[in-house]
Amino acid sequence: MKKYISIVSIFAIALVYSGCKIERLPETQFSDAQFWNNETDLQNAANRLYEQMAGYTIDTRSDEYVGTTPSDISNSTRGVVATSGDWNLPYQQIFTANNILEKGVKAKVSDDVKNRYFGEARFFRAYYHFMLVQKYGDVPLVLKTLAINDPDLNMPRTDREAVIKSVYDDLDFATTWLPARAALPATQYGRVTKSSASALKARVALYEGTWLKSRGKAGWEDHLQKAVAAATFVMGQGHSLYKNYPGMFLHEGEGAANSENIFVKIYGVNAANIVLAHNTSRDLENGRIAPTRNLLRIFNYSDGLPAFNTDGTELTTKSPLFVPESSEPSYNTIMDNRDPRLATVVWRAGEVNWKGPWVPITSLGVRTGLAGKKGWNAEDWAINNNATVDKALIRYAEVLLIFAEAKYELSGAISDADLDASINLLRTRAVMPVKLSNGFVAAHNLNMREEIRRERTVELCLEGFRYDDLIRWKTAETVLPKSLLGAKYTVAEWTGTNASSLNLNPNNIIVVEDATKRNTFDANRDYLYPIPLNEISLSGGVVKQNPGWN
Amino acid sequence: MKNRLLQKPLKKCAVFSALSLFAVVGGAYAHNNKVHSPWATMPGNAGVNAHASAEVKVTGVVTDETNLPLPGVSVKIKGTTIGVTTDVNGKYFLNADDNATLVFSFVGYTSKEITLSGGRTNYNVQLLPNSKDLNEVVVVGYGTQKKANLTGAVATISGTELQNRPVPNALAALQGVSPGVTVTRSSGQPGSEGYGIRIRGFSSANTASALILVDGIEQDLGLINPDDIESISVLKDAAASAIYGARAASGVVLVTTKQGKAGATKVSVSGYYGLNITARQPERLNSWDEQTLIDEARFNATGAKEFTDEQKQWLQNPNFDYRPNIAGQDRWDYYTNTNWIKEGMNKVNSMKSFNATVSGGTETQNYLFTAGYYQRDGVLRYGPDDNSRYNIRFNFNNRISKYVDMNTIIGYIGTVTNSNSYGTSGIINALYRIRTRQALYTPAEDVTGQPYNGDLQVNPIDIEKNAGFQQQQYDTFTGRFDLGIHDIVKGLRLNLVATRNQDYYANETDKRSLYWYGRSTNTVRFNANVPNSLSLTKNKGHHDNLQALLNYDITVKKDHNFHFLLGSSFEQYRQDEVTAGAVNMITNDFFSLNYGDQATKTNSDDVQTWALGSYFGRMTYNYKEKYLFEANARYDGSSRLAPGLRWQMFPSFSAGWRINEESFLKNKLSWLDNLKLRVSWGQLGNSSPLGLYDYLAIQNSGLLSTSPNLVFNNLKTQYLYQSKLPSSNLTWETIQTENVGLDVGVLGNRLSFSGDYYIKYNKNMLAQLQLPDIIGIGTSFANVGELKSWGWELELKWQDKFRNGGYNIGFNLANNQNKVTKYDGKSTIGTGGVVNILEGYPLNTVWGYKTSGYFQTKEEADAYKAGTKYAFSSITSAPGDVKYLDLNGDGIVNAGEGTPQKPGDLVNLGSTNAQYTYGINFGVNYKGFDISGFFQGVFKRAFLINNDTLDPLVQTANLPWTIHMDRWTPDNPNAFWPRMYQTGTQNYQPSDKWTQDGSYIRLKNAQIGYTIPFNKKYVKSMRVYLSGQDLWESTKVLSVFDPEVPNDVTAGTYPFYRTVSFGLNVTL
């Protein structure tokens, strides 16, 4: 018996000792080795760019609207942070783009196909580098993926000029290889086109040109010429403005049929099938997008004349339709006889909105007492967090405004023909009775630059442009320290609100944030964001902090 | 897919091996039976063949140390194989020569010999337990060793130390029992307590959980029934644990379950019923005090209050609770006062546990069967919030022949955890965040048909009752078959072991939609779980282990004792998971994938696999059991590493010197029983931070439920992305451990001491590098750090007996410290808070500013701020704000460059690691009574509370609690809390002011029991007891949080509790 047991024992040991292979490969995921082969692969990789891209964001950094709590950028009380999404999210998206550009090379597809997706990648790489420059000035220019031991991880910040040059290169490549708007199949609506790339270039060039010019720095002309050229290119791509102004921000304005859409974040599909949604309609109700009087003041009166400048200062000669704030008889007075767009931006008292007729109130966070209306969709509002209206990140109206501003800033003048080809198209669409012309400006002793800026501020209000405009115009130091004001309080219209619960100025106007709490804007510091502290410490001090932030 | 095809041969390989092993087992068994009956030669059955010549009939009763009859005792005639075993009543009958010597032996007891004389036929014998310490056999890796001969640091815990504690599982019972073994928990939620075990502090910055083997099968100790445990060995140093190689760096816990014993069938049942009483939780303010603080906070931040004085009066008026909104909104305005915590949480909840054990058999075949049930309710007052567990285990030992034995263990554990689909912490958070002025119910006149009011915030009571449930079921089946073939060559033993742990997990989450309306259904104020949805996850996993072990014992020239072990093992794991989901059910009350919206159904699968191949060996040598030496080595290969980097050797060496065996001491110092010096050195691996396929660049799918969605062309659209860079050259962490220890036993081993000092070097610690964010992608772990940790632990025990009883007292203390000696040269402390890895510092250091009370006047604030800016905020400081100190005098309180070299004004405020952990236990028994107590605590620890929780009104909905009433006002200048300030974080920067002193002492367990004297014929023993867990503590931690909470505790943390239980143990 011993013998048998011995034999089977040895046999068994041999089996176990022979060892089984320990190799295991993933079975429900694949790796780079099996990817990057064909057009579908390139498209799936490029789709990540669209997924990462932000759509609706709440931007209370300027003075045009407030959220439920003060913004520490708007009131200049922010501090230096260790890490920031403003910094790291763009770099995550830049990685995605660089990864496609490096690995997509091996795909076995024609150069046309490859370059189209490379064009998308370079479009987004430019988009995010520009976003970083707007906030931080000089930033590390990252044009390749970085391994964990790549010495370039500790690169210093690249001069803003060099970053912008790279942005132009990327956008020129994208304009060359991306499909024209008209050639984009309907099923691909939402992907970037030649128009998207060129419009973005116009935006970058205007920003950079005016940023330099307002600071008395050289080289602005070249940027503004690029802005005009790029805008002119887009104006030749068959775009037109949507038939009505408010509809641009509602479901009716969605899709390829509305050629005002140039670069869009798509939400959807609809209330019954929520795939990707935002909360804008509820944000408007709940005071997370509450327009200020500071914004309302900038709108023209229906005679085409203003009372306040875009930097918040008061004009000495005001429109005859202007009613002094101390004598506004009603909550609605400030909305009377104005540019028609104003009526599409805020609700009037008594107008039926989410809760029946609007009764002014400040509780629930609507700190200004003014309720935002622009982009409010009843069907989106019905269910919390489930709004699906698309967000146009670049629309044709902006291109027209870039064209007008760049033209004007280049030579200090703009022809009536150019005004008719740009700003007056917007006014016509908005049903504004008065057109802007050199004659009108002269006749009323207006300033053409200010009127062009006003048109931009009004047309693009609540869309996230105001803060960047104040920075490039260098007017933030004038605008941001001012008090943020809200609605006019009247006993009759403010049913249910006790005036003693409101912070009112002598004119019975709500003081949302008093100038005394906002007067810390430092022109030597606050035009640029502080670099996140970790970037400085982890680069061993190679990355330097912006001035004033220590 | 290509990969799946590749896998097949591999799977076959493992299955084939398993089959072969069982074939061997079966073959040996069958073969034996053919030859001859295996039982005939077995000594235990010799009674059948007992024959006699010139003999007497001897009889008697064998009892144990407590004078209880001891069944199953082997009574043999010395020098023969003739013998019997005692019966149920401890009685034996035997025919023997009238001058024979009888040997009485029983496992765990010292054998006794009696020589018959004078024709006396009745011999009653009392057997006493083995002297516990020295002859005790300790379970070590892949075998056992005499405790006296151990050279490594091994702590042993007997199962009885863990019993009768009203704790959820065996892991919870381990806390503080042994020095250097720290048990942590993160929550009080039934089934999700988050227990973790850490042995000798940190070996790595990464999750480094101890390897826990229950009868050799890797299992979650948190699922084990404490009553099933015979003993636990904790292998602490490299000498003891190197035999487990790449997974041993954080220590190894070997759990041995109870085995059957020869003897009559023994039945015991036990059970307890306990009450859990919530301890240390935040309390809410009444609505008018809450409003006072809200208005103060708003006024300080914006210059305007929310409520007028009149409105505040309404809050206090019990007859005025609501009114229609007079601003014309479609809502009610509420001015009531609701105690949400009382409405939503029970202060007292129950738990219960029942166990039954049946065991019996003979020396050659014995068994033990246990079944256990445990159940605990949670604090939520309504709806599902409980956990239950079923444990079944069957151990069967079978000696098949002189050469072959076969031990089988089969186990089943099932757990069910029920919770609310909204998420328990979400509900608790809501209970703390909802306004107290909001009514629980809608007014009587309300026409919406909804009973619950959700006007200002979602209604957590409605959610508890109606938001649907989540059920998690986990079933695990374990089997272990151990075929032993021995003594074919003298001293040689072969064991072939196969284990499998097969488990099933199912999760169903049914989210019912809830809406809260204004005054009419036209206005949805809030909603939850919209649209309604169902998600299902099911997975099946199996973990196989095949081992072959060769043991050889040989003694050369009488005094040179050798033991050799040679082994190999192959392990593989595979888990297949499928998840599916659907939304928009046809009805809100029936959840099945069959009724979901076709367009939005989701599904996904996930397969996880790994394999580990190992060869290992051990040699022990001792000379006269005086000089001890041991060497271990293990060679491991893992699928988790890149090909070419997979295999590594982990060696260890150790030596011991039993000084008391030296001739100059032996028999000279009668009070000295044991004096042993131990030293060891070894290298261990840690692989827990390794992912499954870290060396590959994986493309993730955008269609997974965890990925954000993308829409194109009105369809949910696929996208592929890489979430982290592959790490192609990573390898195990190698942790080198040195240990020196001393064991002392004196005065008949009544007083024993054991002490150890150790140093551990993690030479290539895995970490995610701190890299500039411009990298733009997550990184895998890389071997970029070095960690040194060191510490000591000591244990002192005294035990003694007196007439009718005995007592014991024990104390243990451990200290562990660590320091990151290298972290690829880069470290950042950011703007303060807890920093996990920082070169030159311990892990998890707390960094913050120094403060000096509050500004008391505007002048004081203005004067200070004129010369000192705060970098974290430009808000103008006012009376009641924290005064932060500008330590470096540069005119600004800031974080400098965010490095430890240039930290600005930040200072190191300690570490979240517990240092100096201790336990004190004592017990007394007298006659039938027994009392025991157990204190446990930590001398040094610092941690932070989550800022959103600490800072009231940092967000509008973060409401203040009762503790916040003691806030700064001109009338309360010595307040604990600063002035209220809405959405300002300036007063709650990480600082000495907010760093919690986490030291504590707590009465972990206290028991009082009584063994009721019964007629032994019917009931062998019956004990009733009262046991309390976590009854008392003393600590400086903020009164609303338990001192054991993890760092960054939040308001949503499930509260911990105190437990009082009543239990009964009966043996029949």
PDB file of N, CA and C in Angstrom, chain A residues 1-2 4-5 15 20 22-24 26-28 30-32 35 44 47 69 77 79 103 272-273 275 355 359 361 364 495 534-535 537 550, chain B residues 1 3 10 13 20 31-32 326-327 329 331 403 485 572 574 584 600 607 639 646 697 699 709 718 720 722 773 828 871 874 894 897 983:
ATOM      1  N   MET A   1       0.816  -1.192   0.000  1.00  0.00           N
ATOM      2  CA  MET A   1       0.000   0.000   0.000  1.00  0.00           C
ATOM      3  C   MET A   1       0.859   1.256   0.000  1.00  0.00           C
ATOM      4  N   LYS A   2       1.936   1.214   0.826  1.00  0.00           N
ATOM      5  CA  LYS A   2       2.848   2.335   0.876  1.00  0.00           C
ATOM      6  C   LYS A   2       3.278   2.769  -0.512  1.00  0.00           C
ATOM      7  N   TYR A   4       1.782   2.418  -3.410  1.00  0.00           N
ATOM      8  CA  TYR A   4       0.752   3.127  -4.184  1.00  0.00           C
ATOM      9  C   TYR A   4       0.596   4.558  -3.712  1.00  0.00           C
ATOM     10  N   ILE A   5       0.556   4.677  -2.381  1.00  0.00           N
ATOM     11  CA  ILE A   5       0.382   6.029  -1.846  1.00  0.00           C
ATOM     12  C   ILE A   5       1.547   6.903  -2.280  1.00  0.00           C
ATOM     13  N   LEU A  15       2.065  17.591 -10.170  1.00  0.00           N
ATOM     14  CA  LEU A  15       1.020  18.384 -10.810  1.00  0.00           C
ATOM     15  C   LEU A  15       0.978  19.801 -10.257  1.00  0.00           C
ATOM     16  N   CYS A  20       0.788  26.589 -12.797  1.00  0.00           N
ATOM     17  CA  CYS A  20      -0.061  27.029 -13.880  1.00  0.00           C
ATOM     18  C   CYS A  20       0.391  28.419 -14.272  1.00  0.00           C
ATOM     19  N   ILE A  22       0.555  32.263 -14.829  1.00  0.00           N
ATOM     20  CA  ILE A  22      -0.053  33.310 -14.026  1.00  0.00           C
ATOM     21  C   ILE A  22      -0.464  34.508 -14.868  1.00  0.00           C
ATOM     22  N   GLU A  23      -0.323  34.409 -16.176  1.00  0.00           N
ATOM     23  CA  GLU A  23      -0.719  35.548 -17.016  1.00  0.00           C
ATOM     24  C   GLU A  23      -2.239  35.718 -16.990  1.00  0.00           C
ATOM     25  N   ARG A  24      -2.696  36.940 -16.762  1.00  0.00           N
ATOM     26  CA  ARG A  24      -4.125  37.251 -16.854  1.00  0.00           C
ATOM     27  C   ARG A  24      -4.262  38.561 -17.616  1.00  0.00           C
ATOM     28  N   PRO A  26      -6.992  41.606 -19.249  1.00  0.00           N
ATOM     29  CA  PRO A  26      -8.354  42.106 -19.048  1.00  0.00           C
ATOM     30  C   PRO A  26      -9.323  41.509 -20.061  1.00  0.00           C
ATOM     31  N   GLU A  27     -10.499  41.191 -19.601  1.00  0.00           N
ATOM     32  CA  GLU A  27     -11.476  40.562 -20.488  1.00  0.00           C
ATOM     33  C   GLU A  27     -12.645  41.481 -20.824  1.00  0.00           C
ATOM     34  N   THR A  28     -12.806  42.555 -20.042  1.00  0.00           N
ATOM     35  CA  THR A  28     -13.925  43.442 -20.328  1.00  0.00           C
ATOM     36  C   THR A  28     -13.452  44.863 -20.643  1.00  0.00           C
ATOM     37  N   PHE A  30     -10.325  46.902 -23.260  1.00  0.00           N
ATOM     38  CA  PHE A  30      -9.175  46.665 -24.118  1.00  0.00           C
ATOM     39  C   PHE A  30      -8.149  47.773 -23.947  1.00  0.00           C
ATOM     40  N   SER A  31      -6.986  47.529 -24.452  1.00  0.00           N
ATOM     41  CA  SER A  31      -5.898  48.466 -24.207  1.00  0.00           C
ATOM     42  C   SER A  31      -5.488  49.139 -25.511  1.00  0.00           C
ATOM     43  N   ASP A  32      -4.597  50.088 -25.386  1.00  0.00           N
ATOM     44  CA  ASP A  32      -4.092  50.847 -26.537  1.00  0.00           C
ATOM     45  C   ASP A  32      -3.668  49.954 -27.699  1.00  0.00           C
ATOM     46  N   PHE A  35      -6.339  49.371 -30.183  1.00  0.00           N
ATOM     47  CA  PHE A  35      -7.120  50.560 -30.510  1.00  0.00           C
ATOM     48  C   PHE A  35      -6.344  51.421 -31.502  1.00  0.00           C
ATOM     49  N   ASN A  44     -14.370  57.685 -31.803  1.00  0.00           N
ATOM     50  CA  ASN A  44     -14.651  57.391 -30.397  1.00  0.00           C
ATOM     51  C   ASN A  44     -13.671  58.097 -29.473  1.00  0.00           C
ATOM     52  N   ASN A  47     -14.610  61.746 -29.473  1.00  0.00           N
ATOM     53  CA  ASN A  47     -15.848  62.011 -28.737  1.00  0.00           C
ATOM     54  C   ASN A  47     -15.587  62.384 -27.291  1.00  0.00           C
ATOM     55  N   THR A  69     -24.853  83.265  -3.046  1.00  0.00           N
ATOM     56  CA  THR A  69     -23.840  83.726  -2.094  1.00  0.00           C
ATOM     57  C   THR A  69     -22.816  84.559  -2.862  1.00  0.00           C
ATOM     58  N   THR A  77     -12.116  89.010  -2.916  1.00  0.00           N
ATOM     59  CA  THR A  77     -11.648  88.549  -1.602  1.00  0.00           C
ATOM     60  C   THR A  77     -11.036  87.164  -1.679  1.00  0.00           C
ATOM     61  N   GLY A  79      -8.488  83.945  -2.152  1.00  0.00           N
ATOM     62  CA  GLY A  79      -7.122  83.683  -1.721  1.00  0.00           C
ATOM     63  C   GLY A  79      -6.447  82.719  -2.682  1.00  0.00           C
ATOM     64  N   LYS A 103      -1.277  59.173 -30.771  1.00  0.00           N
ATOM     65  CA  LYS A 103      -1.562  57.763 -31.018  1.00  0.00           C
ATOM     66  C   LYS A 103      -2.369  57.545 -32.294  1.00  0.00           C
ATOM     67  N   ALA A 272     -38.272  62.972 -21.303  1.00  0.00           N
ATOM     68  CA  ALA A 272     -38.612  61.555 -21.144  1.00  0.00           C
ATOM     69  C   ALA A 272     -37.366  60.678 -21.190  1.00  0.00           C
ATOM     70  N   ASN A 273     -36.326  61.207 -21.767  1.00  0.00           N
ATOM     71  CA  ASN A 273     -35.111  60.417 -21.917  1.00  0.00           C
ATOM     72  C   ASN A 273     -33.914  61.297 -21.581  1.00  0.00           C
ATOM     73  N   VAL A 275     -30.435  61.964 -20.854  1.00  0.00           N
ATOM     74  CA  VAL A 275     -29.100  61.380 -20.965  1.00  0.00           C
ATOM     75  C   VAL A 275     -28.084  62.333 -20.332  1.00  0.00           C
ATOM     76  N   LYS A 355     -44.128  80.556 -10.922  1.00  0.00           N
ATOM     77  CA  LYS A 355     -45.080  80.418  -9.819  1.00  0.00           C
ATOM     78  C   LYS A 355     -46.309  81.273 -10.068  1.00  0.00           C
ATOM     79  N   VAL A 359     -44.102  87.910  -8.248  1.00  0.00           N
ATOM     80  CA  VAL A 359     -44.129  88.869  -7.157  1.00  0.00           C
ATOM     81  C   VAL A 359     -42.697  88.999  -6.661  1.00  0.00           C
ATOM     82  N   ILE A 361     -39.420  89.179  -4.681  1.00  0.00           N
ATOM     83  CA  ILE A 361     -39.086  88.588  -3.384  1.00  0.00           C
ATOM     84  C   ILE A 361     -37.577  88.368  -3.336  1.00  0.00           C
ATOM     85  N   LEU A 364     -35.223  82.740  -0.481  1.00  0.00           N
ATOM     86  CA  LEU A 364     -34.793  81.648  -1.344  1.00  0.00           C
ATOM     87  C   LEU A 364     -33.630  82.055  -2.219  1.00  0.00           C
ATOM     88  N   THR A 495     -45.534  92.214  -2.308  1.00  0.00           N
ATOM     89  CA  THR A 495     -46.482  91.625  -1.376  1.00  0.00           C
ATOM     90  C   THR A 495     -45.768  90.594  -0.506  1.00  0.00           C
ATOM     91  N   ASN A 534       0.070  74.316  -5.578  1.00  0.00           N
ATOM     92  CA  ASN A 534       0.729  73.032  -5.846  1.00  0.00           C
ATOM     93  C   ASN A 534       1.602  73.078  -7.103  1.00  0.00           C
ATOM     94  N   GLU A 535       1.205  73.855  -8.090  1.00  0.00           N
ATOM     95  CA  GLU A 535       1.993  73.910  -9.316  1.00  0.00           C
ATOM     96  C   GLU A 535       3.347  74.552  -9.052  1.00  0.00           C
ATOM     97  N   SER A 537       4.862  74.580  -5.859  1.00  0.00           N
ATOM     98  CA  SER A 537       5.680  73.736  -4.983  1.00  0.00           C
ATOM     99  C   SER A 537       6.148  72.486  -5.722  1.00  0.00           C
ATOM    100  N   ASN A 550       0.874  86.411  -3.071  1.00  0.00           N
ATOM    101  CA  ASN A 550       1.869  85.643  -2.335  1.00  0.00           C
ATOM    102  C   ASN A 550       1.388  85.373  -0.940  1.00  0.00           C
TER     103      ASN A 550
ATOM    104  N   MET B   1     -13.738  38.137 -28.664  1.00  0.00           N
ATOM    105  CA  MET B   1     -12.544  38.930 -28.434  1.00  0.00           C
ATOM    106  C   MET B   1     -11.324  38.033 -28.220  1.00  0.00           C
ATOM    107  N   ASN B   3      -8.795  38.221 -26.280  1.00  0.00           N
ATOM    108  CA  ASN B   3      -8.379  37.922 -24.915  1.00  0.00           C
ATOM    109  C   ASN B   3      -9.141  36.762 -24.304  1.00  0.00           C
ATOM    110  N   LEU B  10      -5.871  28.653 -19.878  1.00  0.00           N
ATOM    111  CA  LEU B  10      -5.430  28.920 -18.513  1.00  0.00           C
ATOM    112  C   LEU B  10      -6.445  28.388 -17.520  1.00  0.00           C
ATOM    113  N   CYS B  13      -6.315  24.775 -17.140  1.00  0.00           N
ATOM    114  CA  CYS B  13      -5.173  24.351 -16.363  1.00  0.00           C
ATOM    115  C   CYS B  13      -5.530  24.238 -14.893  1.00  0.00           C
ATOM    116  N   SER B  20      -7.384  16.757 -10.493  1.00  0.00           N
ATOM    117  CA  SER B  20      -6.347  15.776 -10.212  1.00  0.00           C
ATOM    118  C   SER B  20      -6.207  15.560  -8.718  1.00  0.00           C
ATOM    119  N   HIS B  31      -8.436   2.974  -2.327  1.00  0.00           N
ATOM    120  CA  HIS B  31      -7.389   1.971  -2.273  1.00  0.00           C
ATOM    121  C   HIS B  31      -7.271   1.375  -0.875  1.00  0.00           C
ATOM    122  N   ASN B  32      -7.299   2.244   0.086  1.00  0.00           N
ATOM    123  CA  ASN B  32      -7.226   1.820   1.459  1.00  0.00           C
ATOM    124  C   ASN B  32      -8.292   0.817   1.837  1.00  0.00           C
ATOM    125  N   ILE B 326     -47.971  84.824   1.339  1.00  0.00           N
ATOM    126  CA  ILE B 326     -48.726  86.027   0.970  1.00  0.00           C
ATOM    127  C   ILE B 326     -48.051  86.791  -0.151  1.00  0.00           C
ATOM    128  N   ALA B 327     -46.886  86.327  -0.569  1.00  0.00           N
ATOM    129  CA  ALA B 327     -46.267  86.947  -1.740  1.00  0.00           C
ATOM    130  C   ALA B 327     -46.921  86.414  -3.006  1.00  0.00           C
ATOM    131  N   GLN B 329     -47.046  83.400  -3.973  1.00  0.00           N
ATOM    132  CA  GLN B 329     -46.468  82.178  -4.523  1.00  0.00           C
ATOM    133  C   GLN B 329     -47.362  80.999  -4.172  1.00  0.00           C
ATOM    134  N   ARG B 331     -47.359  78.467  -2.522  1.00  0.00           N
ATOM    135  CA  ARG B 331     -46.660  77.732  -1.450  1.00  0.00           C
ATOM    136  C   ARG B 331     -47.276  78.057  -0.114  1.00  0.00           C
ATOM    137  N   TYR B 403      -1.630   5.872   7.347  1.00  0.00           N
ATOM    138  CA  TYR B 403      -0.820   6.798   6.555  1.00  0.00           C
ATOM    139  C   TYR B 403      -1.593   7.993   6.019  1.00  0.00           C
ATOM    140  N   ILE B 485      -0.682  12.689   4.002  1.00  0.00           N
ATOM    141  CA  ILE B 485      -0.065  11.374   3.851  1.00  0.00           C
ATOM    142  C   ILE B 485       1.205  11.431   4.678  1.00  0.00           C
ATOM    143  N   GLN B 572      -5.756  31.463  -7.848  1.00  0.00           N
ATOM    144  CA  GLN B 572      -6.345  32.282  -8.902  1.00  0.00           C
ATOM    145  C   GLN B 572      -7.694  32.788  -8.469  1.00  0.00           C
ATOM    146  N   ARG B 574     -11.208  34.982  -9.927  1.00  0.00           N
ATOM    147  CA  ARG B 574     -11.942  35.503 -11.070  1.00  0.00           C
ATOM    148  C   ARG B 574     -13.308  35.947 -10.590  1.00  0.00           C
ATOM    149  N   ASN B 584     -37.728  54.957 -15.421  1.00  0.00           N
ATOM    150  CA  ASN B 584     -39.105  55.209 -15.850  1.00  0.00           C
ATOM    151  C   ASN B 584     -39.956  53.955 -15.822  1.00  0.00           C
ATOM    152  N   THR B 600     -33.670  53.681 -22.535  1.00  0.00           N
ATOM    153  CA  THR B 600     -32.629  54.112 -21.606  1.00  0.00           C
ATOM    154  C   THR B 600     -32.133  52.988 -20.706  1.00  0.00           C
ATOM    155  N   VAL B 607     -15.090  41.835 -15.672  1.00  0.00           N
ATOM    156  CA  VAL B 607     -14.414  40.620 -15.226  1.00  0.00           C
ATOM    157  C   VAL B 607     -13.101  41.017 -14.574  1.00  0.00           C
ATOM    158  N   SER B 639       0.229  37.959 -11.579  1.00  0.00           N
ATOM    159  CA  SER B 639      -0.292  38.427 -12.869  1.00  0.00           C
ATOM    160  C   SER B 639      -0.426  39.941 -12.921  1.00  0.00           C
ATOM    161  N   ARG B 646       7.650  39.833 -12.869  1.00  0.00           N
ATOM    162  CA  ARG B 646       6.614  39.222 -12.055  1.00  0.00           C
ATOM    163  C   ARG B 646       7.096  38.468 -10.835  1.00  0.00           C
ATOM    164  N   ALA B 697      -2.303  50.320 -20.932  1.00  0.00           N
ATOM    165  CA  ALA B 697      -3.064  51.555 -21.129  1.00  0.00           C
ATOM    166  C   ALA B 697      -4.477  51.161 -21.528  1.00  0.00           C
ATOM    167  N   GLN B 699      -8.407  51.470 -22.366  1.00  0.00           N
ATOM    168  CA  GLN B 699      -9.399  52.392 -22.923  1.00  0.00           C
ATOM    169  C   GLN B 699     -10.739  52.129 -22.245  1.00  0.00           C
ATOM    170  N   ASN B 709     -22.294  61.091 -19.443  1.00  0.00           N
ATOM    171  CA  ASN B 709     -22.889  60.789 -20.744  1.00  0.00           C
ATOM    172  C   ASN B 709     -22.562  61.828 -21.805  1.00  0.00           C
ATOM    173  N   GLN B 718     -21.232  56.684 -27.614  1.00  0.00           N
ATOM    174  CA  GLN B 718     -20.006  56.076 -27.086  1.00  0.00           C
ATOM    175  C   GLN B 718     -18.822  57.041 -27.200  1.00  0.00           C
ATOM    176  N   LEU B 720     -14.410  56.807 -25.975  1.00  0.00           N
ATOM    177  CA  LEU B 720     -13.405  55.983 -25.304  1.00  0.00           C
ATOM    178  C   LEU B 720     -12.314  56.871 -24.744  1.00  0.00           C
ATOM    179  N   GLN B 722      -8.795  57.123 -21.828  1.00  0.00           N
ATOM    180  CA  GLN B 722      -7.840  56.550 -20.905  1.00  0.00           C
ATOM    181  C   GLN B 722      -7.935  57.377 -19.628  1.00  0.00           C
ATOM    182  N   ASP B 773      -0.367  69.528 -12.147  1.00  0.00           N
ATOM    183  CA  ASP B 773      -1.609  69.172 -12.821  1.00  0.00           C
ATOM    184  C   ASP B 773      -1.521  69.280 -14.339  1.00  0.00           C
ATOM    185  N   THR B 828       4.255  68.518  -1.260  1.00  0.00           N
ATOM    186  CA  THR B 828       3.551  69.770  -1.101  1.00  0.00           C
ATOM    187  C   THR B 828       2.592  69.660   0.057  1.00  0.00           C
ATOM    188  N   ALA B 871      -4.001  85.389   3.479  1.00  0.00           N
ATOM    189  CA  ALA B 871      -3.941  85.020   2.066  1.00  0.00           C
ATOM    190  C   ALA B 871      -5.177  84.246   1.622  1.00  0.00           C
ATOM    191  N   SER B 874      -9.974  87.798   1.776  1.00  0.00           N
ATOM    192  CA  SER B 874      -9.843  89.243   1.946  1.00  0.00           C
ATOM    193  C   SER B 874     -11.021  89.833   2.691  1.00  0.00           C
ATOM    194  N   ASN B 894       0.031  83.077   5.311  1.00  0.00           N
ATOM    195  CA  ASN B 894      -0.156  82.303   4.089  1.00  0.00           C
ATOM    196  C   ASN B 894       0.601  80.992   4.166  1.00  0.00           C
ATOM    197  N   GLU B 897       5.383  78.791   0.031  1.00  0.00           N
ATOM    198  CA  GLU B 897       5.438  78.099  -1.258  1.00  0.00           C
ATOM    199  C   GLU B 897       4.788  76.735  -1.183  1.00  0.00           C
ATOM    200  N   THR B 983     -21.351  81.701   4.470  1.00  0.00           N
ATOM    201  CA  THR B 983     -20.470  81.394   3.336  1.00  0.00           C
ATOM    202  C   THR B 983     -19.072  81.963   3.452  1.00  0.00           C
TER     203      THR B 983
END
